[in-house]
Amino acid sequence: MTSLPSGRRAPRGSLSAAATRRVERPAPLRQAVYDALLELIINRTLAPGQHLVEAELAEYLGVSRQPVREALQRLQTDGWVDLRPAQGAFVHTPTEEEADQLLAVRSVLETYSAKLAAEHATAADVKLLRKLQKAGEEALGTANVERLVKANADLHAAVAAIGRNKVLSEMIGLVDRRVRWYYTPIARPRSRDSWNEHAELVTAIADGDAERAGEVMHRHAEQTRQTYHDRKSPESSTKSD
Amino acid sequence: MTSLPSGRRAPRGSLSAAATRRVERPAPLRQAVYDALLELIINRTLAPGQHLVEAELAEYLGVSRQPVREALQRLQTDGWVDLRPAQGAFVHTPTEEEADQLLAVRSVLETYSAKLAAEHATAADVKLLRKLQKAGEEALGTANVERLVKANADLHAAVAAIGRNKVLSEMIGLVDRRVRWYYTPIARPRSRDSWNEHAELVTAIADGDAERAGEVMHRHAEQTRQTYHDRKSPESSTKSD
DNA sequence: ATACAGCTTTTCGTATGCAAAAAGCACTTC
DNA sequence: GAAGTGCTTTTTGCATACGAAAAGCTGTAT
């Protein structure tokens, strides 16, 4: 049934359009395991410090040890678990110091990201940002923490993507996810201010003002960092949500 | 046919019967394999785009496929190989665009690193920097490219370490190694200027002048980036190295 | 009662086996 | 002679098996 339109108005590359679209790839199991384990770690089902036994995880997930091992090793290089030689995997326990270092790096990367975004943003890009900004504002009203965190992540990811630097985007993705892991359990305050700063950022990007966008983002990131620290020292950790 | 020796089996070297590259036994094998493969990639024994067959590498290194697989996967997450599903590993082929993005990120990270170093440097730290600086100047005289590259890497790593931000240091380590991979094959010019800038940087750090250290490092990194680009449009630059 | 030593158990690290997907080859057909 | 098709080969992905090292336990001696 190869009724290829050979004589008619058929563009000779009728298949090339379809060729660009890769058919469903049999997603490697290790990737699925990686995602599953990461989810379990982030939502604290697997607590920091907990010993992860390969055989247990394998049985729990219904796979063999092999893909579990591979996933654990990638989780290690991404900083989610510590792989102690001959002893196994342990969920990474974030220290105060490490959290601050991550926040510092994040600040630097995001600042640069914002500058790039301001330089490269198209009209469509700005439109997307405004949409995400709006979604964030709405989530703010629902007081749904999880949704709020996701909206925040989406906006930052979008800014990074607009910067057109893939290396930078991936790095920010890794760092941000870990920061959120540390930050989420205490991420009650600061929502209102945070999204005001986001609005300011989007405006700067829309204006193509790289300097200002970078400055706003820097202030934003440092503010987050400060909030993280404030939460540690004072005993007022149970301030009004 | 179960008369297999229970111990380690001897490889039947097919790629290089003369010198079988066995990896060290006691340590975690995957790490040794990772190092071995990375070395082979960096020195171009394994060329960009080349298809890496697990079985071949395994036999070549005298180990089984398992540690090779694990090493390849970590090499992927670090950006050295591309792992195409159900198709295998290919040595990553750096594009012009990607090189520039890496250089850009490196610039940002190193700039921050220099600032931190200036803020944290002790007398001992400065002493070490001056020693590395001197080693670089000497390597400059020998015109030994490899040694020069290493001296450069050592100095930058030392600055990163002085900054006391482990997360940042690791990131810089990853990025710098890849940059050097792209840069080394064309790393002829610019040595003299580069080490003059290094001297300036060390001085700024010794003075504890974070602002200046950051500025110098930024200039230094951007200069490298520029040199990389100039190298692409060959005849534009007639300046003597 | 406590501390040490030797044994047992658990769990990792590595090797091997097997099935499925992809690539390559040769054949057939027009 | 060229293109398409089915088969063979290669290589990955996942599962399982086995040896080794570390942790835990028990029993004994001080």
Coordinates of C-alpha atoms (C1' of nucleotides) in Angstrom, one line a residue:
Chain A
M1 CA 0.0 0.0 0.0
T2 CA 2.7 2.4 -1.0
S3 CA 0.4 4.9 -2.8
L4 CA 3.0 7.6 -2.6
P5 CA 1.8 10.6 -4.6
S6 CA 4.5 10.5 -7.2
G7 CA 3.0 12.5 -10.0
R8 CA 0.8 15.0 -8.3
R9 CA 1.6 18.1 -6.3
A10 CA 3.2 16.1 -3.7
P11 CA 6.2 17.8 -2.1
R12 CA 9.1 15.4 -2.5
G13 CA 9.8 15.5 1.2
S14 CA 6.5 14.2 2.4
L15 CA 8.3 11.9 4.8
S16 CA 10.8 14.4 6.1
A17 CA 8.2 16.1 8.1
A18 CA 7.2 13.0 9.8
A19 CA 10.9 12.0 10.2
T20 CA 11.6 14.9 12.4
R21 CA 9.0 13.6 14.8
R22 CA 10.5 10.7 16.6
V23 CA 8.2 7.9 17.4
E24 CA 7.8 6.9 20.9
R25 CA 11.0 5.7 22.3
P26 CA 10.9 2.8 24.8
A27 CA 11.8 4.9 27.8
P28 CA 14.7 3.4 29.5
L29 CA 13.8 1.8 32.7
R30 CA 16.6 3.5 34.6
Q31 CA 15.1 6.9 33.7
A32 CA 11.7 5.9 35.1
V33 CA 13.4 4.6 38.2
Y34 CA 15.4 7.8 38.5
D35 CA 12.2 9.9 38.4
A36 CA 10.4 7.7 40.8
L37 CA 13.2 7.7 43.4
L38 CA 13.7 11.4 43.0
E39 CA 10.0 12.0 43.6
L40 CA 10.2 9.8 46.7
I41 CA 13.2 11.8 48.0
I42 CA 11.7 15.2 47.3
N43 CA 8.4 14.5 49.0
R44 CA 10.3 13.1 52.0
T45 CA 9.0 9.5 51.6
L46 CA 12.6 8.6 51.7
A47 CA 14.0 10.7 54.5
P48 CA 17.5 12.2 54.5
G49 CA 20.0 9.9 55.9
Q50 CA 18.0 6.8 55.2
H51 CA 19.7 3.8 53.9
L52 CA 18.5 2.8 50.5
V53 CA 18.9 -0.9 49.9
E54 CA 19.0 -1.8 46.3
A55 CA 17.0 -5.0 46.6
E56 CA 14.3 -3.4 48.6
L57 CA 13.9 -0.5 46.1
A58 CA 14.0 -3.0 43.2
E59 CA 11.2 -5.1 44.7
Y60 CA 9.2 -2.1 45.6
L61 CA 9.4 -0.7 42.1
G62 CA 8.9 -4.1 40.5
V63 CA 12.2 -4.2 38.6
S64 CA 15.6 -5.8 39.1
R65 CA 18.5 -4.3 40.9
Q66 CA 20.3 -3.2 37.7
P67 CA 18.2 -0.2 36.8
V68 CA 18.0 0.7 40.4
R69 CA 21.8 0.8 40.7
E70 CA 22.0 2.9 37.6
A71 CA 19.5 5.3 38.9
L72 CA 21.1 5.6 42.3
Q73 CA 24.4 6.4 40.7
R74 CA 23.0 9.2 38.7
L75 CA 21.2 10.4 41.8
Q76 CA 24.6 10.6 43.4
T77 CA 26.2 12.7 40.7
D78 CA 23.2 15.0 40.9
G79 CA 23.7 15.3 44.6
W80 CA 20.6 13.6 45.9
V81 CA 22.1 10.5 47.5
D82 CA 25.5 9.7 48.9
L83 CA 27.0 6.4 47.7
R84 CA 29.3 5.1 50.3
P85 CA 31.7 2.5 48.9
A86 CA 30.8 -1.0 49.8
Q87 CA 28.0 0.2 52.0
G88 CA 25.3 1.5 49.7
A89 CA 23.2 4.5 49.1
F90 CA 22.0 7.0 51.6
V91 CA 19.6 9.9 51.0
H92 CA 21.8 13.0 51.1
T93 CA 21.4 15.1 54.3
P94 CA 21.7 18.7 53.4
T95 CA 23.8 20.8 55.7
E96 CA 23.3 24.4 56.5
E97 CA 26.5 25.3 54.8
E98 CA 25.7 23.4 51.7
A99 CA 22.3 25.0 51.4
D100 CA 23.9 28.4 51.5
Q101 CA 26.5 27.5 48.9
L102 CA 23.8 26.3 46.6
L103 CA 21.8 29.4 47.1
A104 CA 24.9 31.5 46.4
V105 CA 25.6 29.6 43.2
R106 CA 21.9 29.8 42.2
S107 CA 22.0 33.5 42.7
V108 CA 24.9 33.9 40.3
L109 CA 23.5 31.6 37.7
E110 CA 20.1 33.1 37.8
T111 CA 21.4 36.6 37.6
Y112 CA 23.2 35.8 34.4
S113 CA 20.2 33.9 33.2
A114 CA 18.0 37.0 33.6
K115 CA 20.5 39.2 31.7
L116 CA 20.5 36.7 28.8
A117 CA 16.8 36.5 28.9
A118 CA 16.5 40.3 28.6
E119 CA 18.8 40.3 25.6
H120 CA 17.0 37.5 23.8
A121 CA 13.4 37.7 24.7
T122 CA 11.0 37.8 21.8
A123 CA 7.4 39.0 22.0
A124 CA 6.2 35.4 22.3
D125 CA 8.7 34.9 25.1
V126 CA 7.3 37.8 27.0
K127 CA 3.8 36.6 26.5
L128 CA 4.7 33.2 28.0
L129 CA 6.4 34.9 31.0
R130 CA 3.3 37.0 31.6
K131 CA 1.2 33.9 31.5
L132 CA 3.4 32.1 34.0
Q133 CA 3.4 35.2 36.2
K134 CA -0.4 35.2 36.1
A135 CA -0.5 31.5 37.0
G136 CA 1.7 32.3 39.9
E137 CA -0.5 35.1 41.2
E138 CA -3.5 32.8 41.0
A139 CA -1.7 30.0 42.8
L140 CA -0.9 32.6 45.5
G141 CA -4.6 33.0 46.1
T142 CA -5.2 29.3 46.6
A143 CA -2.5 29.0 49.2
N144 CA -1.6 25.7 47.6
V145 CA 2.1 25.4 48.5
E146 CA 2.9 22.7 46.0
R147 CA 1.3 24.5 43.2
L148 CA 3.0 27.7 44.2
V149 CA 6.4 26.0 44.2
K150 CA 5.8 24.6 40.8
A151 CA 4.7 28.0 39.4
N152 CA 7.9 29.5 40.7
A153 CA 10.0 26.7 39.2
D154 CA 8.2 27.1 35.9
L155 CA 8.8 30.8 35.7
H156 CA 12.5 30.5 36.5
A157 CA 12.9 27.6 34.0
A158 CA 11.2 29.8 31.4
V159 CA 13.5 32.6 32.0
A160 CA 16.5 30.3 31.7
A161 CA 15.1 28.9 28.5
I162 CA 14.7 32.3 27.0
G163 CA 18.4 33.0 27.6
R164 CA 19.1 30.4 24.9
N165 CA 22.0 28.9 26.8
K166 CA 21.4 25.2 27.2
V167 CA 24.3 24.5 29.4
L168 CA 23.2 27.3 31.7
S169 CA 19.6 26.0 31.7
E170 CA 20.5 22.5 32.7
M171 CA 22.7 23.7 35.5
I172 CA 20.0 26.0 36.8
G173 CA 17.6 23.1 36.6
L174 CA 19.8 21.0 38.8
V175 CA 20.6 23.6 41.3
D176 CA 17.1 24.9 41.6
R177 CA 15.6 21.5 42.2
R178 CA 17.9 21.0 45.1
V179 CA 17.4 24.4 46.5
R180 CA 13.7 23.8 46.3
W181 CA 14.2 20.5 48.2
Y182 CA 15.8 22.3 51.0
Y183 CA 13.6 25.3 50.8
T184 CA 10.1 23.8 50.3
P185 CA 9.6 22.4 53.8
I186 CA 9.9 26.0 55.1
A187 CA 8.6 27.7 52.1
R188 CA 5.6 29.3 53.7
P189 CA 6.6 33.0 54.0
R190 CA 7.7 35.4 51.4
S191 CA 5.3 34.3 48.7
R192 CA 3.7 37.7 48.2
D193 CA 7.0 39.6 47.9
S194 CA 8.5 36.9 45.8
W195 CA 5.9 37.3 43.1
N196 CA 6.1 41.1 43.2
E197 CA 9.7 40.7 42.4
H198 CA 8.8 38.3 39.6
A199 CA 6.6 40.9 38.1
E200 CA 9.4 43.4 38.2
L201 CA 11.7 40.9 36.6
V202 CA 9.3 40.2 33.7
T203 CA 8.9 43.8 33.1
A204 CA 12.7 44.3 32.9
I205 CA 13.0 41.4 30.5
A206 CA 10.2 42.7 28.4
D207 CA 12.0 46.1 28.2
G208 CA 15.1 44.3 27.1
D209 CA 16.9 45.9 29.9
A210 CA 19.6 43.3 30.7
E211 CA 21.3 45.3 33.4
R212 CA 18.1 45.9 35.3
A213 CA 16.9 42.3 34.8
G214 CA 20.1 41.0 36.2
E215 CA 19.9 43.4 39.2
V216 CA 16.3 42.5 39.9
M217 CA 17.0 38.8 39.7
H218 CA 20.1 39.2 41.9
R219 CA 18.1 41.0 44.5
H220 CA 15.4 38.4 44.3
A221 CA 17.8 35.5 44.8
E222 CA 19.6 37.1 47.6
Q223 CA 16.3 37.8 49.2
T224 CA 15.4 34.2 49.1
R225 CA 18.8 33.4 50.5
Q226 CA 18.3 35.8 53.3
T227 CA 14.8 34.4 54.1
Y228 CA 16.3 31.0 54.3
H229 CA 18.8 32.2 56.9
D230 CA 16.3 34.2 58.9
R231 CA 14.3 31.2 59.4
K232 CA 17.1 29.5 61.2
S233 CA 18.2 31.9 63.8
P234 CA 15.1 33.4 65.2
E235 CA 12.7 31.2 67.1
S236 CA 9.9 32.8 65.2
S237 CA 9.8 30.0 62.7
T238 CA 6.1 29.6 63.3
K239 CA 5.2 33.1 62.1
S240 CA 1.9 33.6 60.6
D241 CA 1.7 31.8 57.3
Chain B
M1 CA 31.6 -26.1 31.1
T2 CA 31.6 -24.8 34.6
S3 CA 35.3 -24.9 34.9
L4 CA 35.5 -21.2 35.0
P5 CA 38.2 -19.8 37.2
S6 CA 36.4 -18.2 40.1
G7 CA 38.9 -15.4 40.3
R8 CA 39.6 -12.7 37.8
R9 CA 39.8 -13.7 34.2
A10 CA 42.6 -12.7 31.9
P11 CA 41.6 -10.5 29.0
R12 CA 42.3 -11.6 25.5
G13 CA 43.3 -8.1 24.4
S14 CA 42.2 -7.4 20.9
L15 CA 42.5 -3.7 20.6
S16 CA 45.9 -3.5 22.1
A17 CA 47.6 -6.8 22.8
A18 CA 50.9 -5.1 23.5
A19 CA 49.8 -3.1 26.5
T20 CA 46.6 -4.2 28.1
R21 CA 45.2 -1.3 30.0
R22 CA 44.0 -2.9 33.1
V23 CA 42.4 -0.7 35.7
E24 CA 43.3 -0.8 39.3
R25 CA 41.7 -3.6 41.2
P26 CA 41.0 -2.7 44.7
A27 CA 39.2 0.6 44.2
P28 CA 35.6 0.8 42.9
L29 CA 35.9 -0.4 39.4
R30 CA 33.4 2.0 37.8
Q31 CA 35.5 5.0 39.0
A32 CA 38.6 3.6 37.5
V33 CA 36.8 2.9 34.3
Y34 CA 35.4 6.4 34.3
D35 CA 38.8 7.9 34.7
A36 CA 40.3 5.7 32.1
L37 CA 37.6 6.5 29.5
L38 CA 37.7 10.2 30.3
E39 CA 41.4 10.2 29.7
L40 CA 40.9 8.4 26.4
I41 CA 38.3 10.9 25.4
I42 CA 40.3 14.0 26.4
N43 CA 43.5 12.9 24.6
R44 CA 41.4 12.2 21.5
T45 CA 42.1 8.4 21.5
L46 CA 38.4 8.1 21.4
A47 CA 37.3 10.7 18.8
P48 CA 34.2 12.8 18.9
G49 CA 31.3 11.0 17.4
Q50 CA 32.8 7.6 17.7
H51 CA 30.5 4.8 18.7
L52 CA 31.6 3.2 22.0
V53 CA 30.6 -0.4 22.2
E54 CA 30.4 -1.6 25.7
A55 CA 31.8 -5.1 25.0
E56 CA 34.8 -3.7 23.2
L57 CA 35.6 -1.2 26.0
A58 CA 35.1 -3.9 28.6
E59 CA 37.5 -6.3 26.9
Y60 CA 40.0 -3.5 26.3
L61 CA 40.0 -2.5 29.9
G62 CA 39.9 -6.1 31.1
V63 CA 36.6 -5.8 33.0
S64 CA 33.0 -6.9 32.4
R65 CA 30.4 -4.7 30.7
Q66 CA 28.7 -3.8 34.0
P67 CA 31.3 -1.2 35.3
V68 CA 31.7 0.1 31.8
R69 CA 28.0 0.7 31.6
E70 CA 28.0 2.6 34.8
A71 CA 31.0 4.7 33.8
L72 CA 29.4 5.5 30.5
Q73 CA 26.3 6.7 32.2
R74 CA 28.2 9.0 34.5
L75 CA 30.1 10.2 31.5
Q76 CA 26.8 11.1 30.0
T77 CA 25.6 13.2 32.9
D78 CA 28.9 15.0 32.9
G79 CA 28.5 15.8 29.2
W80 CA 31.3 13.7 27.7
V81 CA 29.3 11.2 25.8
D82 CA 25.8 11.0 24.4
L83 CA 23.8 7.9 25.3
R84 CA 21.2 7.2 22.6
P85 CA 18.5 4.9 23.8
A86 CA 18.9 1.3 22.5
Q87 CA 21.7 2.5 20.4
G88 CA 24.6 3.0 22.7
A89 CA 27.2 5.6 23.7
F90 CA 28.8 8.1 21.3
V91 CA 31.6 10.5 22.2
H92 CA 30.1 13.9 22.5
T93 CA 30.8 16.2 19.5
P94 CA 31.1 19.7 20.8
T95 CA 29.4 22.3 18.7
E96 CA 30.6 25.9 18.2
E97 CA 27.4 27.0 20.0
E98 CA 27.9 24.7 23.0
A99 CA 31.5 25.8 23.4
D100 CA 30.5 29.4 23.6
Q101 CA 27.8 28.6 26.1
L102 CA 30.2 26.7 28.2
L103 CA 32.7 29.6 28.0
A104 CA 30.0 32.0 29.1
V105 CA 29.0 29.9 32.1
R106 CA 32.6 29.5 33.0
S107 CA 33.1 33.2 32.9
V108 CA 30.2 33.8 35.3
L109 CA 31.3 31.1 37.7
E110 CA 34.9 32.0 37.7
T111 CA 34.1 35.6 38.3
Y112 CA 32.2 34.8 41.4
S113 CA 34.8 32.3 42.4
A114 CA 37.5 35.1 42.2
K115 CA 35.4 37.4 44.4
L116 CA 34.9 34.7 47.0
A117 CA 38.6 33.9 46.9
A118 CA 39.5 37.6 47.6
E119 CA 37.2 37.6 50.5
H120 CA 38.5 34.4 52.1
A121 CA 42.1 34.2 51.2
T122 CA 44.5 33.6 54.0
A123 CA 48.2 34.3 53.9
A124 CA 48.8 30.6 53.2
D125 CA 46.3 30.7 50.4
V126 CA 48.1 33.6 48.8
K127 CA 51.4 31.9 49.2
L128 CA 50.0 28.9 47.3
L129 CA 48.7 31.0 44.5
R130 CA 52.0 32.7 44.1
K131 CA 53.7 29.3 43.9
L132 CA 51.2 28.2 41.2
Q133 CA 51.7 31.4 39.4
K134 CA 55.4 30.9 39.4
A135 CA 55.0 27.3 38.1
G136 CA 52.9 28.7 35.3
E137 CA 55.5 31.2 34.3
E138 CA 58.1 28.5 34.3
A139 CA 56.0 26.3 32.1
L140 CA 55.6 29.2 29.8
G141 CA 59.3 29.1 29.2
T142 CA 59.4 25.4 28.3
A143 CA 56.7 25.8 25.7
N144 CA 55.2 22.6 26.9
V145 CA 51.5 22.9 26.1
E146 CA 50.3 20.1 28.2
R147 CA 52.2 21.3 31.2
L148 CA 51.0 24.8 30.6
V149 CA 47.4 23.7 30.4
K150 CA 47.8 21.8 33.7
A151 CA 49.4 24.8 35.4
N152 CA 46.4 26.9 34.3
A153 CA 43.9 24.4 35.5
D154 CA 45.7 24.1 38.9
L155 CA 45.6 27.8 39.4
H156 CA 42.0 28.1 38.6
A157 CA 41.2 25.2 40.8
A158 CA 43.1 26.7 43.7
V159 CA 41.2 30.0 43.4
A160 CA 38.0 28.0 43.4
A161 CA 39.1 26.1 46.5
I162 CA 40.0 29.3 48.3
G163 CA 36.5 30.6 47.8
R164 CA 35.3 27.9 50.3
N165 CA 32.2 27.0 48.3
K166 CA 32.4 23.3 47.5
V167 CA 29.3 23.3 45.2
L168 CA 30.9 26.1 43.2
S169 CA 34.2 24.3 43.1
E170 CA 32.8 21.1 41.7
M171 CA 30.8 22.9 39.1
I172 CA 33.8 24.9 38.0
G173 CA 35.8 21.7 37.8
L174 CA 33.3 20.1 35.5
V175 CA 32.9 23.1 33.3
D176 CA 36.6 23.9 33.1
R177 CA 37.5 20.3 32.1
R178 CA 35.2 20.5 29.2
V179 CA 36.3 23.9 28.2
R180 CA 39.9 22.7 28.2
W181 CA 38.8 19.7 26.1
Y182 CA 37.5 22.1 23.4
Y183 CA 40.2 24.6 23.9
T184 CA 43.4 22.6 24.2
P185 CA 43.7 21.5 20.5
I186 CA 43.8 25.1 19.5
A187 CA 45.5 26.4 22.6
R188 CA 48.6 27.9 21.0
P189 CA 48.3 31.6 21.4
R190 CA 47.6 33.9 24.3
S191 CA 49.8 32.1 26.9
R192 CA 51.8 35.2 27.7
D193 CA 48.8 37.5 28.1
S194 CA 47.0 34.9 30.1
W195 CA 49.6 34.6 32.7
N196 CA 50.0 38.3 33.0
E197 CA 46.3 38.4 33.8
H198 CA 46.8 35.6 36.3
A199 CA 49.4 37.7 38.1
E200 CA 47.0 40.6 38.3
L201 CA 44.3 38.3 39.7
V202 CA 46.6 36.9 42.4
T203 CA 47.5 40.4 43.4
A204 CA 43.9 41.5 43.7
I205 CA 43.1 38.4 45.8
A206 CA 46.1 39.0 48.0
D207 CA 44.8 42.6 48.6
G208 CA 41.4 41.1 49.5
D209 CA 39.9 43.3 46.8
A210 CA 36.9 41.2 45.8
E211 CA 35.5 43.7 43.4
R212 CA 38.8 44.0 41.5
A213 CA 39.4 40.3 41.6
G214 CA 36.1 39.6 40.1
E215 CA 36.6 42.2 37.4
V216 CA 40.0 40.9 36.5
M217 CA 38.8 37.3 36.3
H218 CA 35.8 38.4 34.2
R219 CA 38.1 40.1 31.8
H220 CA 40.4 37.1 31.8
A221 CA 37.6 34.7 31.0
E222 CA 36.1 36.9 28.4
Q223 CA 39.4 37.3 26.8
T224 CA 39.7 33.5 26.5
R225 CA 36.3 33.4 25.0
Q226 CA 37.2 36.0 22.5
T227 CA 40.4 34.2 21.6
Y228 CA 38.4 31.0 21.0
H229 CA 36.2 32.9 18.6
D230 CA 39.0 34.7 16.8
R231 CA 40.5 31.3 16.2
K232 CA 37.6 30.5 14.0
S233 CA 38.0 33.4 11.6
P234 CA 41.7 32.7 11.1
E235 CA 43.2 35.5 9.1
S236 CA 41.5 38.2 11.1
S237 CA 44.1 38.0 13.7
T238 CA 47.7 38.7 12.8
K239 CA 48.9 39.5 16.3
S240 CA 52.0 37.5 17.3
D241 CA 51.5 35.1 20.1
Chain C
dA1 C1' 29.1 -6.7 83.7
dT2 C1' 31.9 -5.5 79.9
dA3 C1' 34.9 -6.0 76.2
dC4 C1' 36.8 -8.6 72.7
dA5 C1' 36.9 -12.3 69.2
dG6 C1' 35.0 -15.1 65.9
dC7 C1' 31.0 -16.3 63.3
dT8 C1' 26.7 -15.3 60.8
dT9 C1' 24.0 -12.3 58.1
dT10 C1' 23.3 -8.8 55.1
dT11 C1' 24.3 -6.0 51.2
dC12 C1' 27.2 -4.4 47.8
dG13 C1' 30.3 -5.1 43.5
dT14 C1' 31.1 -7.6 39.5
dA15 C1' 30.2 -11.0 36.1
dT16 C1' 27.3 -13.6 33.0
dG17 C1' 22.9 -14.8 30.6
dC18 C1' 19.1 -13.8 27.7
dA19 C1' 15.6 -11.3 25.1
dA20 C1' 14.4 -7.3 22.2
dA21 C1' 15.5 -3.5 19.4
dA22 C1' 18.3 -1.4 15.8
dA23 C1' 21.4 -1.6 12.1
dG24 C1' 23.4 -3.9 8.2
dC25 C1' 23.1 -7.2 4.3
dA26 C1' 21.5 -9.8 0.7
dC27 C1' 17.8 -11.0 -2.0
dT28 C1' 13.9 -10.3 -4.8
dT29 C1' 11.1 -7.6 -7.8
dC30 C1' 10.0 -4.2 -11.1
Chain D
dG1 C1' 19.9 -1.2 -12.6
dA2 C1' 17.4 0.6 -8.6
dA3 C1' 14.3 0.3 -4.9
dG4 C1' 12.0 -2.1 -1.5
dT5 C1' 11.6 -6.1 1.7
dG6 C1' 12.8 -9.7 4.7
dC7 C1' 16.4 -11.9 7.2
dT8 C1' 20.8 -12.0 9.9
dT9 C1' 24.0 -9.8 12.9
dT10 C1' 25.1 -6.8 16.3
dT11 C1' 24.4 -4.3 20.5
dT12 C1' 21.9 -2.7 24.0
dG13 C1' 18.8 -3.2 28.2
dC14 C1' 17.3 -5.9 31.9
dA15 C1' 17.6 -9.9 34.9
dT16 C1' 20.1 -13.2 37.6
dA17 C1' 24.1 -15.4 39.9
dC18 C1' 28.0 -15.4 42.7
dG19 C1' 31.9 -13.9 45.5
dA20 C1' 33.6 -10.3 48.9
dA21 C1' 33.4 -7.0 52.3
dA22 C1' 31.2 -4.8 56.0
dA23 C1' 27.9 -4.8 59.7
dG24 C1' 25.7 -7.2 63.4
dC25 C1' 25.3 -10.8 66.8
dT26 C1' 26.6 -14.2 70.1
dG27 C1' 29.4 -16.4 73.2
dT28 C1' 33.3 -16.4 76.2
dA29 C1' 36.8 -14.7 79.0
dT30 C1' 38.4 -11.3 82.2

